[in-house]
């Protein structure tokens, strides 16, 4: 599916990104394996993870090169694009997978924890996309796959920074897909669920039934389950799939609905606060989505 194509996969040294890089190489792509080897909170530098993935790909007969840049640096991102073109003669696919977590309830969150997470997830998406979008526009071909999360789509306690950034990546998808119409560039987002160090850091539910369900679910959510969707979205075959948010978790593949007004009331001359209280809200209540307080943000087939 990816024969002759060149891909950048950010955060490809571990977890989901590693599996994406390996499967892309297996399907014929030449891969820039980007990863500065950060800790879960974004600290540190380690060349080991990217080196190991490139060695694995080469051992299996594929083509790959390491890149240790950070998606938080625009210069590093333009460097990734240059490296892809200089090394492999082109660039066709960008996978924005890099990520960190700094979970805190908002009332305890420091400005640094807020900024660090927004910087990797949201600014990181801008930096990589901005670095390659004109190349894609000029060659009239490109596949961009962003990484979002159920945390942003539905809401997860302790993750206002992460969820806000992740929902931002889907807005980017919707708008950039429109801006890229007619250019043979597709832009989509994936909401994955997989057992990685990221999910292991989320505390187990106190309820033993929910905790057991989480354990069972995690046992069947190997990160390799995410890569096939990314490979497909990156292929020429997926030319008509754009502006979408798709989810994948263990055996489940799903799409998120486009956000749109659910029900509309009209009152000529506008609304007063009293009319909203006495008429408007009452009429809309069955259509308002309740805020679910559970830590499990998706319907759970294991309970
Ligand atoms: N695991 C899940 O269930 C899950 C759920 C929803 C969304 N996601 C998203 O999927 C993506 C992959 O997550 P994962 O679970 O594999 O995490 P992971 O922690 O296993 O891997 C993330 C990788 O990103 C790299 N990274 C961190 N900061 C970087 C930076 N500044 N520049 C480049 N690379 C950087 C890290 O070094 C690491 O190797 C993330 O965007 C994450 O938010 C994961």
Short mmCIF file of C-alpha atoms and ligand atoms in Angstrom, two decimals:
data_model
loop_
_atom_site.label_atom_id
_atom_site.label_comp_id
_atom_site.label_asym_id
_atom_site.label_seq_id
_atom_site.Cartn_x
_atom_site.Cartn_y
_atom_site.Cartn_z
CA UNK A 1 0.00 0.00 0.00
CA UNK A 2 2.89 2.41 0.64
CA UNK A 3 5.43 1.31 -1.96
CA UNK A 4 7.53 4.27 -3.15
CA UNK A 5 6.26 6.60 -0.42
CA UNK A 6 8.30 8.46 2.22
CA UNK A 7 6.87 9.02 5.71
CA UNK A 8 7.76 10.98 8.83
CA UNK A 9 6.43 9.41 12.02
CA UNK A 10 6.92 11.60 15.11
CA UNK A 11 7.40 9.99 18.51
CA UNK A 12 8.15 6.70 16.71
CA UNK A 13 10.63 5.35 19.26
CA UNK A 14 8.04 3.78 21.54
CA UNK A 15 4.44 2.66 21.94
CA UNK A 16 2.01 3.31 19.09
CA UNK A 17 4.47 5.29 16.94
CA UNK A 18 6.99 2.47 16.92
CA UNK A 19 4.37 0.04 15.59
CA UNK A 20 3.26 2.55 12.94
CA UNK A 21 6.85 3.05 11.72
CA UNK A 22 7.41 -0.72 11.54
CA UNK A 23 4.16 -1.47 9.70
CA UNK A 24 4.68 1.43 7.27
CA UNK A 25 8.14 0.09 6.44
CA UNK A 26 6.68 -3.39 5.99
CA UNK A 27 4.13 -1.93 3.55
CA UNK A 28 6.93 -0.37 1.49
CA UNK A 29 7.41 3.15 2.91
CA UNK A 30 10.78 4.69 3.67
CA UNK A 31 10.48 6.07 7.17
CA UNK A 32 12.00 8.95 9.12
CA UNK A 33 11.77 7.63 12.69
CA UNK A 34 11.57 10.79 14.80
CA UNK A 35 12.00 10.53 18.56
CA UNK A 36 14.12 12.50 21.04
CA UNK A 37 13.46 9.78 23.65
CA UNK A 38 11.53 11.83 26.17
CA UNK A 39 10.13 10.66 29.51
CA UNK A 40 6.34 10.57 29.85
CA UNK A 41 6.34 14.13 31.20
CA UNK A 42 8.50 15.41 28.34
CA UNK A 43 11.81 15.55 30.24
CA UNK A 44 15.17 14.15 29.12
CA UNK A 45 16.78 13.04 25.88
CA UNK A 46 17.64 9.52 24.76
CA UNK A 47 18.68 8.41 21.28
CA UNK A 48 18.11 4.74 22.19
CA UNK A 49 14.41 4.32 21.29
CA UNK A 50 14.71 5.80 17.76
CA UNK A 51 17.96 3.88 17.14
CA UNK A 52 16.32 0.60 18.14
CA UNK A 53 13.31 1.08 15.87
CA UNK A 54 15.48 1.93 12.86
CA UNK A 55 17.67 -1.13 13.55
CA UNK A 56 14.54 -3.33 13.74
CA UNK A 57 13.16 -1.96 10.46
CA UNK A 58 16.50 -2.44 8.68
CA UNK A 59 16.85 -5.98 10.05
CA UNK A 60 13.44 -6.79 8.58
CA UNK A 61 14.59 -5.49 5.18
CA UNK A 62 12.97 -2.06 5.32
CA UNK A 63 14.39 1.45 4.95
CA UNK A 64 14.46 3.96 7.79
CA UNK A 65 16.55 6.76 9.27
CA UNK A 66 16.66 8.26 12.76
CA UNK A 67 15.76 11.83 13.66
CA UNK A 68 16.11 13.07 17.24
CA UNK A 69 14.38 16.44 16.83
CA UNK A 70 11.56 17.76 18.99
CA UNK A 71 8.15 18.59 17.52
CA UNK A 72 8.11 21.62 19.83
CA UNK A 73 10.84 23.25 17.69
CA UNK A 74 9.84 24.59 14.27
CA UNK A 75 13.49 24.40 13.17
CA UNK A 76 13.65 20.72 14.15
CA UNK A 77 10.50 20.08 12.11
CA UNK A 78 11.82 21.79 8.99
CA UNK A 79 14.96 19.68 9.59
CA UNK A 80 12.84 16.47 9.55
CA UNK A 81 11.31 17.43 6.21
CA UNK A 82 14.72 18.30 4.72
CA UNK A 83 16.15 15.02 6.02
CA UNK A 84 13.32 13.02 4.40
CA UNK A 85 13.81 14.73 1.05
CA UNK A 86 17.63 14.60 1.16
CA UNK A 87 17.74 10.96 2.29
CA UNK A 88 14.85 9.38 0.42
CA UNK A 89 14.14 11.86 -2.38
CA UNK A 90 10.68 13.00 -1.28
CA UNK A 91 7.98 13.21 1.37
CA UNK A 92 4.37 12.03 1.10
CA UNK A 93 3.14 11.13 4.58
CA UNK A 94 3.22 12.87 7.97
CA UNK A 95 2.10 11.05 11.11
CA UNK A 96 1.79 13.35 14.14
CA UNK A 97 2.05 10.77 16.90
CA UNK A 98 4.46 12.34 19.46
CA UNK A 99 2.98 12.87 22.89
CA UNK A 100 3.49 13.51 26.58
CA UNK A 101 1.25 13.67 29.66
CA UNK A 102 1.20 15.87 32.75
CA UNK A 103 -2.08 14.92 34.37
CA UNK A 104 -3.40 17.12 37.20
CA UNK A 105 -6.80 18.41 38.15
CA UNK A 106 -7.02 21.95 36.81
CA UNK A 107 -7.08 23.52 40.27
CA UNK A 108 -3.63 22.00 40.92
CA UNK A 109 -2.17 22.46 37.43
CA UNK A 110 0.85 24.74 37.04
CA UNK A 111 1.16 27.02 34.00
CA UNK A 112 4.26 24.96 33.07
CA UNK A 113 2.25 21.70 32.99
CA UNK A 114 -0.39 23.38 30.85
CA UNK A 115 2.13 24.86 28.41
CA UNK A 116 4.33 21.76 28.08
CA UNK A 117 1.40 19.57 27.01
CA UNK A 118 -0.09 22.16 24.64
CA UNK A 119 3.39 22.67 23.18
CA UNK A 120 4.01 19.01 22.26
CA UNK A 121 0.49 18.11 21.17
CA UNK A 122 -0.99 21.24 19.59
CA UNK A 123 1.98 23.43 18.70
CA UNK A 124 3.84 20.26 17.67
CA UNK A 125 1.10 19.49 15.13
CA UNK A 126 1.35 23.04 13.74
CA UNK A 127 5.15 22.86 13.50
CA UNK A 128 5.32 19.58 11.58
CA UNK A 129 2.39 20.39 9.30
CA UNK A 130 3.63 23.90 8.56
CA UNK A 131 7.06 22.46 7.76
CA UNK A 132 5.71 20.14 5.04
CA UNK A 133 2.38 21.57 3.82
CA UNK A 134 3.82 23.67 1.00
CA UNK A 135 5.82 20.69 -0.24
CA UNK A 136 2.56 18.67 -0.29
CA UNK A 137 0.67 21.49 -2.05
CA UNK A 138 3.36 21.88 -4.72
CA UNK A 139 3.53 18.15 -5.46
CA UNK A 140 -0.28 17.87 -5.23
CA UNK A 141 -0.03 14.89 -2.90
CA UNK A 142 0.04 14.41 0.84
CA UNK A 143 -1.35 12.34 3.67
CA UNK A 144 -1.50 13.89 7.15
CA UNK A 145 -2.57 11.80 10.13
CA UNK A 146 -2.99 13.62 13.43
CA UNK A 147 -3.36 11.98 16.81
CA UNK A 148 -6.34 12.97 18.91
CA UNK A 149 -7.86 11.23 21.93
CA UNK A 150 -11.13 10.25 23.54
CA UNK A 151 -9.91 12.49 26.32
CA UNK A 152 -10.49 15.49 24.06
CA UNK A 153 -13.58 14.16 22.28
CA UNK A 154 -15.42 13.03 25.41
CA UNK A 155 -13.45 14.29 28.42
CA UNK A 156 -11.16 12.67 30.98
CA UNK A 157 -10.72 13.91 34.54
CA UNK A 158 -7.21 15.24 35.20
CA UNK A 159 -6.47 15.97 31.54
CA UNK A 160 -7.70 19.49 30.74
CA UNK A 161 -4.32 20.37 29.19
CA UNK A 162 -4.10 17.16 27.16
CA UNK A 163 -7.80 17.04 26.19
CA UNK A 164 -7.81 20.68 25.07
CA UNK A 165 -4.72 20.09 22.93
CA UNK A 166 -6.09 16.85 21.51
CA UNK A 167 -9.45 18.38 20.57
CA UNK A 168 -7.42 21.16 18.95
CA UNK A 169 -5.79 18.61 16.65
CA UNK A 170 -9.26 17.60 15.38
CA UNK A 171 -10.19 21.24 14.66
CA UNK A 172 -6.95 21.41 12.73
CA UNK A 173 -8.08 18.35 10.76
CA UNK A 174 -11.50 19.76 9.91
CA UNK A 175 -10.13 23.12 8.74
CA UNK A 176 -6.95 21.96 7.03
CA UNK A 177 -8.96 19.33 5.12
CA UNK A 178 -11.10 22.16 3.72
CA UNK A 179 -8.04 24.30 2.93
CA UNK A 180 -6.45 21.32 1.14
CA UNK A 181 -9.44 20.47 -1.06
CA UNK A 182 -8.52 19.77 -4.67
CA UNK A 183 -4.82 19.32 -3.82
CA UNK A 184 -4.90 15.54 -3.30
CA UNK A 185 -3.94 16.12 0.34
CA UNK A 186 -5.97 14.31 2.99
CA UNK A 187 -5.98 15.26 6.67
CA UNK A 188 -7.48 12.94 9.28
CA UNK A 189 -7.23 12.26 13.00
CA UNK A 190 -6.93 8.96 14.83
CA UNK A 191 -8.16 8.45 18.40
CA UNK A 192 -6.29 5.34 19.56
CA UNK A 193 -6.54 3.24 22.66
CA UNK A 194 -3.59 0.99 23.43
CA UNK A 195 -1.62 -0.32 26.37
CA UNK A 196 1.51 1.86 26.49
CA UNK A 197 3.36 3.69 29.26
CA UNK A 198 0.87 6.51 28.67
CA UNK A 199 -2.21 4.46 29.55
CA UNK A 200 -0.36 2.65 32.34
CA UNK A 201 0.07 6.04 34.02
CA UNK A 202 -3.72 6.53 34.30
CA UNK A 203 -4.85 5.35 37.78
CA UNK A 204 -6.99 2.19 37.96
CA UNK A 205 -10.67 2.79 38.86
CA UNK A 206 -11.42 2.12 42.55
CA UNK A 207 -14.50 0.06 41.63
CA UNK A 208 -13.19 -3.55 41.35
CA UNK A 209 -15.57 -4.39 38.45
CA UNK A 210 -14.35 -1.41 36.43
CA UNK A 211 -10.74 -2.16 37.40
CA UNK A 212 -11.07 -5.75 36.17
CA UNK A 213 -12.71 -4.52 32.95
CA UNK A 214 -9.81 -2.09 32.41
CA UNK A 215 -7.27 -4.89 32.96
CA UNK A 216 -9.06 -7.13 30.41
CA UNK A 217 -9.33 -4.34 27.90
CA UNK A 218 -5.67 -3.42 28.26
CA UNK A 219 -4.65 -7.05 27.72
CA UNK A 220 -6.23 -6.90 24.24
CA UNK A 221 -5.10 -3.40 23.27
CA UNK A 222 -1.58 -4.00 22.03
CA UNK A 223 -0.25 -0.85 20.29
CA UNK A 224 0.25 -2.87 17.09
CA UNK A 225 -3.56 -2.84 16.73
CA UNK A 226 -3.49 0.90 15.88
CA UNK A 227 -0.99 0.84 13.00
CA UNK A 228 -3.22 -0.76 10.29
CA UNK A 229 -5.64 2.19 10.34
CA UNK A 230 -2.73 4.63 9.98
CA UNK A 231 -1.23 2.64 7.11
CA UNK A 232 -4.58 2.66 5.31
CA UNK A 233 -5.14 6.40 5.84
CA UNK A 234 -1.62 7.02 4.54
CA UNK A 235 -2.23 5.07 1.34
CA UNK A 236 -3.31 6.30 -2.10
CA UNK A 237 -6.47 4.19 -1.68
CA UNK A 238 -7.68 6.54 1.07
CA UNK A 239 -7.83 9.55 -1.29
CA UNK A 240 -11.49 10.31 -0.49
CA UNK A 241 -11.18 10.06 3.29
CA UNK A 242 -10.45 13.51 4.66
CA UNK A 243 -11.52 15.72 7.57
CA UNK A 244 -12.47 12.64 9.59
CA UNK A 245 -11.85 11.54 13.17
CA UNK A 246 -11.56 7.76 13.43
CA UNK A 247 -11.15 5.66 16.55
CA UNK A 248 -9.46 2.30 16.99
CA UNK A 249 -9.18 0.19 20.13
CA UNK A 250 -8.41 -3.53 20.28
CA UNK A 251 -10.94 -5.04 17.82
CA UNK A 252 -13.10 -1.93 17.52
CA UNK A 253 -12.96 0.54 14.62
CA UNK A 254 -15.27 3.55 14.87
CA UNK A 255 -15.85 7.07 13.61
CA UNK A 256 -16.72 10.14 15.62
CA UNK A 257 -19.70 12.17 14.40
CA UNK A 258 -19.02 15.63 13.09
CA UNK A 259 -19.92 18.14 15.79
CA UNK A 260 -23.10 19.94 14.73
CA UNK A 261 -26.03 21.65 16.51
CA UNK A 262 -28.24 18.90 17.93
CA UNK A 263 -31.58 20.69 18.11
CA UNK A 264 -32.49 24.28 17.37
CA UNK A 265 -35.28 26.53 18.65
CA UNK A 266 -36.13 29.82 17.02
CA UNK A 267 -37.79 32.85 18.63
CA UNK A 268 -38.30 35.87 16.44
CA UNK A 269 -36.81 38.86 18.30
CA UNK A 270 -34.35 36.77 20.37
CA UNK A 271 -34.31 35.34 23.90
CA UNK A 272 -34.41 36.78 27.42
CA UNK A 273 -32.69 34.93 30.34
CA UNK A 274 -36.18 34.13 31.70
CA UNK A 275 -37.36 32.68 28.38
CA UNK A 276 -34.19 30.57 28.19
CA UNK A 277 -34.80 29.33 31.78
CA UNK A 278 -38.54 28.66 31.37
CA UNK A 279 -38.81 27.49 27.76
CA UNK A 280 -35.51 27.12 25.89
CA UNK A 281 -33.47 24.93 28.24
CA UNK A 282 -36.46 22.73 29.08
CA UNK A 283 -37.02 22.03 25.40
CA UNK A 284 -33.32 21.28 24.85
CA UNK A 285 -32.70 19.16 27.96
CA UNK A 286 -33.27 15.76 26.31
CA UNK A 287 -30.67 16.75 23.71
CA UNK A 288 -27.95 18.00 26.07
CA UNK A 289 -25.13 15.52 26.65
CA UNK A 290 -24.60 14.71 30.32
CA UNK A 291 -21.04 15.09 31.62
CA UNK A 292 -19.94 11.56 32.49
CA UNK A 293 -17.81 11.51 35.63
CA UNK A 294 -16.33 8.08 34.95
CA UNK A 295 -12.61 7.80 34.21
CA UNK A 296 -13.47 5.43 31.35
CA UNK A 297 -14.38 7.75 28.52
CA UNK A 298 -15.62 5.14 26.02
CA UNK A 299 -18.48 2.62 26.24
CA UNK A 300 -16.86 -0.47 27.67
CA UNK A 301 -17.67 -3.82 26.02
CA UNK A 302 -16.03 -5.74 28.88
CA UNK A 303 -18.66 -4.83 31.53
N1 LIG B 1 -2.02 4.94 24.35
C1 LIG B 1 -3.26 5.35 24.22
O1 LIG B 1 -4.21 4.65 24.60
C2 LIG B 1 -3.56 6.69 23.64
C3 LIG B 1 -4.87 7.17 23.74
C4 LIG B 1 -5.19 8.36 23.13
C5 LIG B 1 -4.22 9.07 22.42
N2 LIG B 1 -2.95 8.59 22.37
C6 LIG B 1 -1.96 9.36 21.62
O2 LIG B 1 -1.21 8.48 20.80
C7 LIG B 1 0.13 9.00 20.65
C8 LIG B 1 1.15 7.94 21.04
O3 LIG B 1 0.99 7.62 22.41
P1 LIG B 1 1.68 6.38 23.13
O4 LIG B 1 0.66 5.81 24.03
O5 LIG B 1 2.35 5.51 22.13
O6 LIG B 1 2.77 7.14 24.03
P2 LIG B 1 4.30 6.78 24.42
O7 LIG B 1 4.61 7.59 25.61
O8 LIG B 1 4.49 5.31 24.48
O9 LIG B 1 5.13 7.33 23.17
C9 LIG B 1 5.19 8.70 22.87
C10 LIG B 1 6.51 9.00 22.18
O10 LIG B 1 6.53 10.42 21.87
C11 LIG B 1 7.86 10.87 22.06
N3 LIG B 1 7.92 12.32 22.29
C12 LIG B 1 7.64 13.00 23.44
N4 LIG B 1 7.88 14.32 23.29
C13 LIG B 1 8.30 14.48 22.00
C14 LIG B 1 8.70 15.59 21.24
N5 LIG B 1 8.74 16.83 21.78
N6 LIG B 1 9.07 15.43 19.94
C15 LIG B 1 9.04 14.19 19.38
N7 LIG B 1 8.68 13.07 20.06
C16 LIG B 1 8.31 13.22 21.36
C17 LIG B 1 8.35 10.13 23.29
O11 LIG B 1 9.79 10.09 23.35
C18 LIG B 1 7.73 8.74 23.08
O12 LIG B 1 8.62 7.83 22.47
C19 LIG B 1 0.17 10.26 21.51
O13 LIG B 1 -0.08 11.39 20.71
C20 LIG B 1 -0.94 10.06 22.49
O14 LIG B 1 -1.41 11.28 23.01
C21 LIG B 1 -2.59 7.43 22.97
#
